[in-house]
mmCIF file of C-alpha atoms in Angstrom:
data_model
loop_
_atom_site.group_PDB
_atom_site.id
_atom_site.type_symbol
_atom_site.label_atom_id
_atom_site.label_comp_id
_atom_site.label_asym_id
_atom_site.label_seq_id
_atom_site.Cartn_x
_atom_site.Cartn_y
_atom_site.Cartn_z
ATOM 1 C CA MET A 2 5.260 -27.495 3.868
ATOM 2 C CA ALA A 3 1.519 -27.247 3.165
ATOM 3 C CA PHE A 4 -0.018 -23.876 2.221
ATOM 4 C CA ILE A 5 -3.217 -22.483 0.828
ATOM 5 C CA LEU A 6 -3.678 -20.266 -2.361
ATOM 6 C CA GLY A 7 -6.226 -17.426 -2.367
ATOM 7 C CA PHE A 8 -7.286 -15.340 -5.136
ATOM 8 C CA ASP A 9 -9.071 -11.815 -4.872
ATOM 9 C CA ILE A 10 -10.229 -11.422 -8.511
ATOM 10 C CA GLY A 11 -11.199 -7.787 -9.113
ATOM 11 C CA ASN A 12 -12.379 -6.025 -12.216
ATOM 12 C CA SER A 13 -8.996 -4.268 -12.660
ATOM 13 C CA ASN A 14 -6.398 -6.164 -10.623
ATOM 14 C CA THR A 15 -6.197 -9.695 -8.894
ATOM 15 C CA ILE A 16 -4.400 -10.224 -5.777
ATOM 16 C CA MET A 17 -2.777 -13.614 -5.235
ATOM 17 C CA GLY A 18 -1.809 -14.769 -1.614
ATOM 18 C CA ILE A 19 -0.227 -17.939 -0.202
ATOM 19 C CA TYR A 20 -1.274 -18.679 3.378
ATOM 20 C CA SER A 21 0.008 -20.977 6.129
ATOM 21 C CA LYS A 22 -2.615 -23.357 7.544
ATOM 22 C CA GLU A 23 -2.817 -21.504 10.813
ATOM 23 C CA GLY A 24 -2.719 -17.806 9.662
ATOM 24 C CA VAL A 25 -5.347 -15.560 8.004
ATOM 25 C CA SER A 26 -3.035 -13.030 6.566
ATOM 26 C CA PRO A 27 -1.093 -14.189 3.397
ATOM 27 C CA GLU A 28 2.577 -14.903 4.000
ATOM 28 C CA ARG A 29 3.321 -13.363 0.540
ATOM 29 C CA SER A 30 0.909 -11.817 -1.934
ATOM 30 C CA PHE A 31 1.229 -10.666 -5.608
ATOM 31 C CA ARG A 32 -0.917 -8.188 -7.594
ATOM 32 C CA PHE A 33 -1.356 -8.536 -11.381
ATOM 33 C CA ARG A 34 -3.702 -7.226 -13.877
ATOM 34 C CA THR A 35 -7.114 -9.048 -14.347
ATOM 35 C CA GLU A 36 -7.415 -10.154 -17.975
ATOM 36 C CA LYS A 37 -10.748 -11.667 -19.067
ATOM 37 C CA ASP A 38 -9.107 -13.339 -22.120
ATOM 38 C CA VAL A 39 -6.011 -14.584 -20.329
ATOM 39 C CA THR A 40 -5.018 -18.123 -21.596
ATOM 40 C CA LEU A 41 -4.608 -21.035 -19.175
ATOM 41 C CA GLU A 42 -0.957 -21.263 -19.935
ATOM 42 C CA SER A 43 -0.340 -17.645 -19.076
ATOM 43 C CA LEU A 44 -2.233 -17.833 -15.882
ATOM 44 C CA TYR A 45 -0.630 -20.994 -14.725
ATOM 45 C CA SER A 46 2.727 -19.422 -15.556
ATOM 46 C CA THR A 47 1.943 -16.413 -13.145
ATOM 47 C CA ILE A 48 0.802 -18.666 -10.381
ATOM 48 C CA SER A 49 3.605 -21.135 -10.614
ATOM 49 C CA SER A 50 6.312 -18.406 -10.754
ATOM 50 C CA PHE A 51 4.750 -16.906 -7.594
ATOM 51 C CA ILE A 52 4.930 -20.158 -5.844
ATOM 52 C CA ALA A 53 8.393 -20.854 -7.122
ATOM 53 C CA SER A 54 9.538 -17.405 -5.784
ATOM 54 C CA PHE A 55 8.169 -18.246 -2.430
ATOM 55 C CA GLU A 56 9.916 -21.663 -2.331
ATOM 56 C CA ASN A 57 13.007 -19.972 -3.118
ATOM 57 C CA ASP A 58 12.715 -17.652 -0.225
ATOM 58 C CA VAL A 59 11.646 -20.278 2.436
ATOM 59 C CA LYS A 60 14.187 -22.854 1.091
ATOM 60 C CA LYS A 61 11.613 -25.510 1.163
ATOM 61 C CA GLU A 62 9.316 -27.276 -1.286
ATOM 62 C CA ILE A 63 5.856 -25.877 -1.136
ATOM 63 C CA LEU A 64 2.669 -28.171 -1.191
ATOM 64 C CA ILE A 65 -0.558 -26.589 -2.139
ATOM 65 C CA GLU A 66 -3.337 -28.237 -0.420
ATOM 66 C CA GLY A 67 -6.158 -25.863 -0.852
ATOM 67 C CA ILE A 68 -7.363 -23.187 -3.206
ATOM 68 C CA ALA A 69 -10.011 -20.432 -2.676
ATOM 69 C CA LEU A 70 -11.221 -17.743 -4.820
ATOM 70 C CA SER A 71 -13.315 -14.639 -4.435
ATOM 71 C CA SER A 72 -14.122 -13.280 -7.835
ATOM 72 C CA VAL A 73 -16.346 -10.506 -9.219
ATOM 73 C CA VAL A 74 -15.193 -11.498 -12.822
ATOM 74 C CA PRO A 75 -17.151 -14.771 -13.596
ATOM 75 C CA GLU A 76 -15.512 -14.982 -17.053
ATOM 76 C CA VAL A 77 -12.131 -16.042 -15.557
ATOM 77 C CA ASN A 78 -13.456 -18.413 -12.808
ATOM 78 C CA SER A 79 -13.374 -21.500 -14.921
ATOM 79 C CA LYS A 80 -9.679 -20.892 -15.866
ATOM 80 C CA TYR A 81 -8.782 -20.896 -12.257
ATOM 81 C CA SER A 82 -10.986 -24.093 -11.567
ATOM 82 C CA ASP A 83 -9.132 -25.805 -14.494
ATOM 83 C CA ILE A 84 -5.707 -24.890 -13.122
ATOM 84 C CA ALA A 85 -6.679 -26.094 -9.621
ATOM 85 C CA ILE A 86 -7.924 -29.420 -10.993
ATOM 86 C CA THR A 87 -5.325 -29.960 -13.677
ATOM 87 C CA PHE A 88 -2.214 -28.848 -12.034
ATOM 88 C CA TYR A 89 -2.873 -29.244 -8.295
ATOM 89 C CA ASP A 90 -5.392 -32.030 -8.335
ATOM 90 C CA LEU A 91 -7.677 -29.928 -6.190
ATOM 91 C CA LEU A 92 -11.342 -28.634 -6.168
ATOM 92 C CA PRO A 93 -11.290 -24.938 -5.419
ATOM 93 C CA LEU A 94 -13.540 -23.289 -3.050
ATOM 94 C CA GLU A 95 -15.368 -20.652 -5.286
ATOM 95 C CA ILE A 96 -16.915 -18.311 -2.662
ATOM 96 C CA ASN A 97 -20.451 -17.242 -3.027
ATOM 97 C CA ALA A 98 -23.502 -16.555 -0.835
ATOM 98 C CA LYS A 99 -24.139 -20.395 -0.656
ATOM 99 C CA VAL A 100 -21.039 -21.396 1.220
ATOM 100 C CA LYS A 101 -20.522 -21.093 5.023
ATOM 101 C CA LEU A 102 -19.944 -17.468 5.749
ATOM 102 C CA GLY A 103 -21.081 -17.033 9.419
ATOM 103 C CA LEU A 104 -23.232 -14.175 8.329
ATOM 104 C CA ILE A 105 -27.020 -13.336 8.517
ATOM 105 C CA ILE A 106 -27.635 -11.589 5.111
ATOM 106 C CA HIS A 107 -30.320 -9.079 4.629
ATOM 107 C CA TYR A 108 -30.389 -8.637 0.786
ATOM 108 C CA ASP A 109 -33.309 -9.122 -1.763
ATOM 109 C CA ASN A 110 -31.399 -11.414 -4.003
ATOM 110 C CA TYR A 111 -28.201 -13.088 -2.894
ATOM 111 C CA GLU A 112 -27.046 -13.713 -6.591
ATOM 112 C CA GLU A 113 -26.763 -10.027 -6.998
ATOM 113 C CA LEU A 114 -24.534 -9.490 -3.986
ATOM 114 C CA GLY A 115 -20.901 -9.130 -4.915
ATOM 115 C CA VAL A 116 -18.725 -11.694 -3.372
ATOM 116 C CA ASP A 117 -16.009 -9.191 -2.547
ATOM 117 C CA ARG A 118 -18.687 -7.426 -0.186
ATOM 118 C CA LEU A 119 -19.337 -10.719 1.555
ATOM 119 C CA VAL A 120 -15.678 -11.591 2.059
ATOM 120 C CA ASN A 121 -14.942 -8.222 3.592
ATOM 121 C CA ALA A 122 -17.863 -8.596 5.942
ATOM 122 C CA VAL A 123 -16.559 -11.867 7.095
ATOM 123 C CA ALA A 124 -13.212 -10.539 7.657
ATOM 124 C CA ALA A 125 -14.627 -7.568 9.496
ATOM 125 C CA LEU A 126 -16.744 -9.677 11.692
ATOM 126 C CA ASN A 127 -13.938 -11.894 12.667
ATOM 127 C CA GLU A 128 -11.185 -9.265 13.020
ATOM 128 C CA TYR A 129 -12.943 -6.440 14.728
ATOM 129 C CA LYS A 130 -16.310 -7.904 16.207
ATOM 130 C CA LYS A 131 -17.933 -4.427 16.136
ATOM 131 C CA ASP A 132 -20.595 -2.663 14.215
ATOM 132 C CA CYS A 133 -18.922 -1.644 10.904
ATOM 133 C CA ILE A 134 -19.297 0.464 7.930
ATOM 134 C CA ILE A 135 -16.749 -1.171 5.389
ATOM 135 C CA VAL A 136 -15.883 1.156 2.572
ATOM 136 C CA ASP A 137 -13.962 -0.650 -0.381
ATOM 137 C CA ILE A 138 -12.468 1.866 -2.725
ATOM 138 C CA GLY A 139 -11.624 -0.046 -5.962
ATOM 139 C CA THR A 140 -13.020 -0.092 -9.494
ATOM 140 C CA ALA A 141 -16.263 0.510 -7.693
ATOM 141 C CA CYS A 142 -16.604 2.108 -4.317
ATOM 142 C CA THR A 143 -18.861 0.024 -1.851
ATOM 143 C CA PHE A 144 -20.274 0.890 1.468
ATOM 144 C CA CYS A 145 -21.529 -2.006 3.556
ATOM 145 C CA VAL A 146 -23.264 -2.157 6.864
ATOM 146 C CA LEU A 147 -22.208 -4.979 9.196
ATOM 147 C CA HIS A 148 -23.655 -5.207 12.742
ATOM 148 C CA GLY A 149 -21.419 -6.781 15.399
ATOM 149 C CA ASP A 150 -23.857 -9.771 15.782
ATOM 150 C CA GLY A 151 -23.039 -10.879 12.287
ATOM 151 C CA VAL A 152 -25.815 -9.264 10.333
ATOM 152 C CA PHE A 153 -24.907 -8.052 6.879
ATOM 153 C CA ASP A 154 -27.490 -5.191 6.208
ATOM 154 C CA GLY A 155 -26.801 -4.075 2.718
ATOM 155 C CA GLY A 156 -25.252 -0.885 1.591
ATOM 156 C CA LEU A 157 -24.394 1.412 -1.191
ATOM 157 C CA ILE A 158 -22.370 1.114 -4.635
ATOM 158 C CA ALA A 159 -20.679 4.222 -6.234
ATOM 159 C CA PRO A 160 -18.326 4.570 -9.160
ATOM 160 C CA GLY A 161 -14.741 4.159 -8.334
ATOM 161 C CA ILE A 162 -12.140 6.813 -8.295
ATOM 162 C CA GLY A 163 -9.868 5.405 -11.076
ATOM 163 C CA ILE A 164 -12.763 4.891 -13.632
ATOM 164 C CA THR A 165 -14.270 8.302 -12.972
ATOM 165 C CA ILE A 166 -10.887 10.004 -13.479
ATOM 166 C CA ASP A 167 -10.532 8.074 -16.719
ATOM 167 C CA ALA A 168 -14.164 8.925 -17.976
ATOM 168 C CA LEU A 169 -13.581 12.696 -17.358
ATOM 169 C CA ALA A 170 -10.140 12.619 -19.417
ATOM 170 C CA ASP A 171 -11.816 10.476 -22.203
ATOM 171 C CA LYS A 172 -15.020 12.525 -22.491
ATOM 172 C CA ALA A 173 -13.723 16.174 -22.083
ATOM 173 C CA SER A 174 -11.033 16.971 -24.756
ATOM 174 C CA GLN A 175 -9.486 19.827 -22.712
ATOM 175 C CA LEU A 176 -9.298 18.025 -19.420
ATOM 176 C CA PRO A 177 -6.186 15.793 -18.777
ATOM 177 C CA ARG A 178 -6.020 12.631 -16.775
ATOM 178 C CA VAL A 179 -4.615 13.326 -13.277
ATOM 179 C CA ASP A 180 -3.294 11.268 -10.251
ATOM 180 C CA PHE A 181 -5.528 10.880 -7.353
ATOM 181 C CA GLU A 182 -3.608 12.952 -4.734
ATOM 182 C CA ARG A 183 -4.209 15.908 -2.491
ATOM 183 C CA PRO A 184 -3.344 19.227 -4.119
ATOM 184 C CA ASP A 185 -1.633 22.262 -2.456
ATOM 185 C CA SER A 186 -4.868 24.127 -2.051
ATOM 186 C CA LEU A 187 -8.543 23.491 -2.072
ATOM 187 C CA VAL A 188 -9.203 26.391 -4.396
ATOM 188 C CA ALA A 189 -6.851 25.820 -7.335
ATOM 189 C CA HIS A 190 -5.347 28.340 -9.855
ATOM 190 C CA ASN A 191 -4.592 26.030 -12.731
ATOM 191 C CA THR A 192 -6.662 23.212 -14.466
ATOM 192 C CA ILE A 193 -4.594 20.249 -13.261
ATOM 193 C CA ASP A 194 -4.856 21.198 -9.614
ATOM 194 C CA ALA A 195 -8.483 22.194 -10.088
ATOM 195 C CA ILE A 196 -9.138 18.539 -11.256
ATOM 196 C CA LYS A 197 -7.205 17.032 -8.537
ATOM 197 C CA SER A 198 -8.942 19.148 -5.991
ATOM 198 C CA GLY A 199 -12.430 18.344 -7.302
ATOM 199 C CA PHE A 200 -11.643 14.583 -7.167
ATOM 200 C CA PHE A 201 -9.802 14.583 -4.112
ATOM 201 C CA TYR A 202 -12.118 16.734 -1.945
ATOM 202 C CA GLY A 203 -15.142 15.550 -3.748
ATOM 203 C CA TRP A 204 -14.378 12.029 -2.694
ATOM 204 C CA LEU A 205 -13.602 12.903 0.909
ATOM 205 C CA SER A 206 -16.763 14.636 1.091
ATOM 206 C CA MET A 207 -18.714 11.776 -0.493
ATOM 207 C CA VAL A 208 -17.122 9.246 2.007
ATOM 208 C CA GLU A 209 -17.827 11.517 5.137
ATOM 209 C CA GLY A 210 -21.367 12.425 3.963
ATOM 210 C CA VAL A 211 -22.487 8.839 3.199
ATOM 211 C CA ILE A 212 -20.930 7.525 6.669
ATOM 212 C CA ASP A 213 -22.907 10.426 8.441
ATOM 213 C CA ARG A 214 -26.034 9.575 6.783
ATOM 214 C CA ILE A 215 -25.822 5.800 7.534
ATOM 215 C CA GLU A 216 -25.046 6.643 11.186
ATOM 216 C CA LYS A 217 -28.117 8.776 11.400
ATOM 217 C CA GLN A 218 -30.250 6.262 9.896
ATOM 218 C CA TYR A 219 -29.260 3.600 12.486
ATOM 219 C CA ASN A 220 -28.856 6.074 15.221
ATOM 220 C CA LYS A 221 -25.534 4.771 16.417
ATOM 221 C CA GLU A 222 -21.794 5.086 15.707
ATOM 222 C CA PHE A 223 -19.930 2.467 13.487
ATOM 223 C CA LEU A 224 -16.329 1.508 13.300
ATOM 224 C CA LEU A 225 -15.229 2.973 9.904
ATOM 225 C CA LEU A 226 -13.153 0.309 7.996
ATOM 226 C CA LEU A 227 -11.468 1.182 4.816
ATOM 227 C CA THR A 228 -9.806 -1.089 2.294
ATOM 228 C CA GLY A 229 -9.126 -1.114 -1.423
ATOM 229 C CA GLY A 230 -6.637 0.502 -3.718
ATOM 230 C CA PHE A 231 -7.245 4.140 -2.663
ATOM 231 C CA SER A 232 -8.115 3.407 1.045
ATOM 232 C CA GLU A 233 -4.846 4.906 2.533
ATOM 233 C CA VAL A 234 -5.107 8.225 0.603
ATOM 234 C CA ILE A 235 -8.739 8.544 1.715
ATOM 235 C CA GLY A 236 -8.334 7.233 5.144
ATOM 236 C CA LYS A 237 -5.363 9.503 6.084
ATOM 237 C CA ASN A 238 -7.396 12.584 5.155
ATOM 238 C CA LEU A 239 -10.821 11.784 6.733
ATOM 239 C CA LYS A 240 -11.961 14.019 9.555
ATOM 240 C CA ARG A 241 -13.111 11.025 11.619
ATOM 241 C CA LYS A 242 -11.203 8.124 13.122
ATOM 242 C CA ASN A 243 -11.056 5.178 10.890
ATOM 243 C CA VAL A 244 -9.092 1.950 10.448
ATOM 244 C CA ILE A 245 -7.260 1.117 7.081
ATOM 245 C CA ASP A 246 -6.984 -2.634 6.362
ATOM 246 C CA PRO A 247 -5.496 -3.165 2.878
ATOM 247 C CA PHE A 248 -5.685 -6.962 3.270
ATOM 248 C CA LEU A 249 -9.271 -7.295 4.435
ATOM 249 C CA THR A 250 -10.447 -9.211 1.440
ATOM 250 C CA MET A 251 -7.516 -11.651 1.621
ATOM 251 C CA LYS A 252 -8.163 -12.313 5.209
ATOM 252 C CA GLY A 253 -11.867 -12.849 4.547
ATOM 253 C CA ILE A 254 -10.965 -15.480 1.782
ATOM 254 C CA LYS A 255 -9.030 -17.473 4.393
ATOM 255 C CA TYR A 256 -11.601 -17.163 7.003
ATOM 256 C CA ILE A 257 -14.074 -18.544 4.733
ATOM 257 C CA TYR A 258 -11.742 -21.326 3.477
ATOM 258 C CA ASP A 259 -11.239 -22.484 6.997
ATOM 259 C CA LEU A 260 -14.944 -22.341 7.821
ATOM 260 C CA ASN A 261 -15.817 -24.425 4.884
ATOM 261 C CA HIS A 262 -12.911 -27.083 5.615
#
């Protein structure tokens, strides 16, 4: 059976997915820590173990006939390329603004534009076919404006939830690290809940406020599309209607692979 391997390589974590030739959502996925200094042997062991596990479940030998990667960590890209060439005899599709995307991009310098933002936009265009504001809540939090006619019109970048929680704990001796979750009350009566409330309601307010400002600038309503590690927590507590698509980036990788093959 022939399958495609896709990699969403983020600053904190990497998601690896295996796709059928016909589908755009991965048949199976696996998340692991992104390590800039990972050895080729260790990375190949992770990949091959994932494929072996999938083979064991489907009871058939798996043939990898294509590999694509969306990466915001250029330090590791050559290792994925080496694995593709050495172990699978394949040239991987390294997604960037120069490959076929099916988008019109309004951005001053394409080379500064994060690949993950482009991949999300391609998935959103193909999946939803509407004017969208795409909010990806990961190591960074990005807001991207996508018009239904395929125009990517830029956006905003803010610090991510996880790194800001870590930064506060690292820089303030008396403030502990907390989980990002809804506290029992907006106005807290102990330090841990006070920090939780500040992060939780602060982030809700930021997302709602930015969306409101974008819609006022364009004078129209957008579909609010959320993805990334904290998307479900945020999405379930927003005042306005939204769509949570945790596999948006992985879908985009497959759409772009298909478009370029």
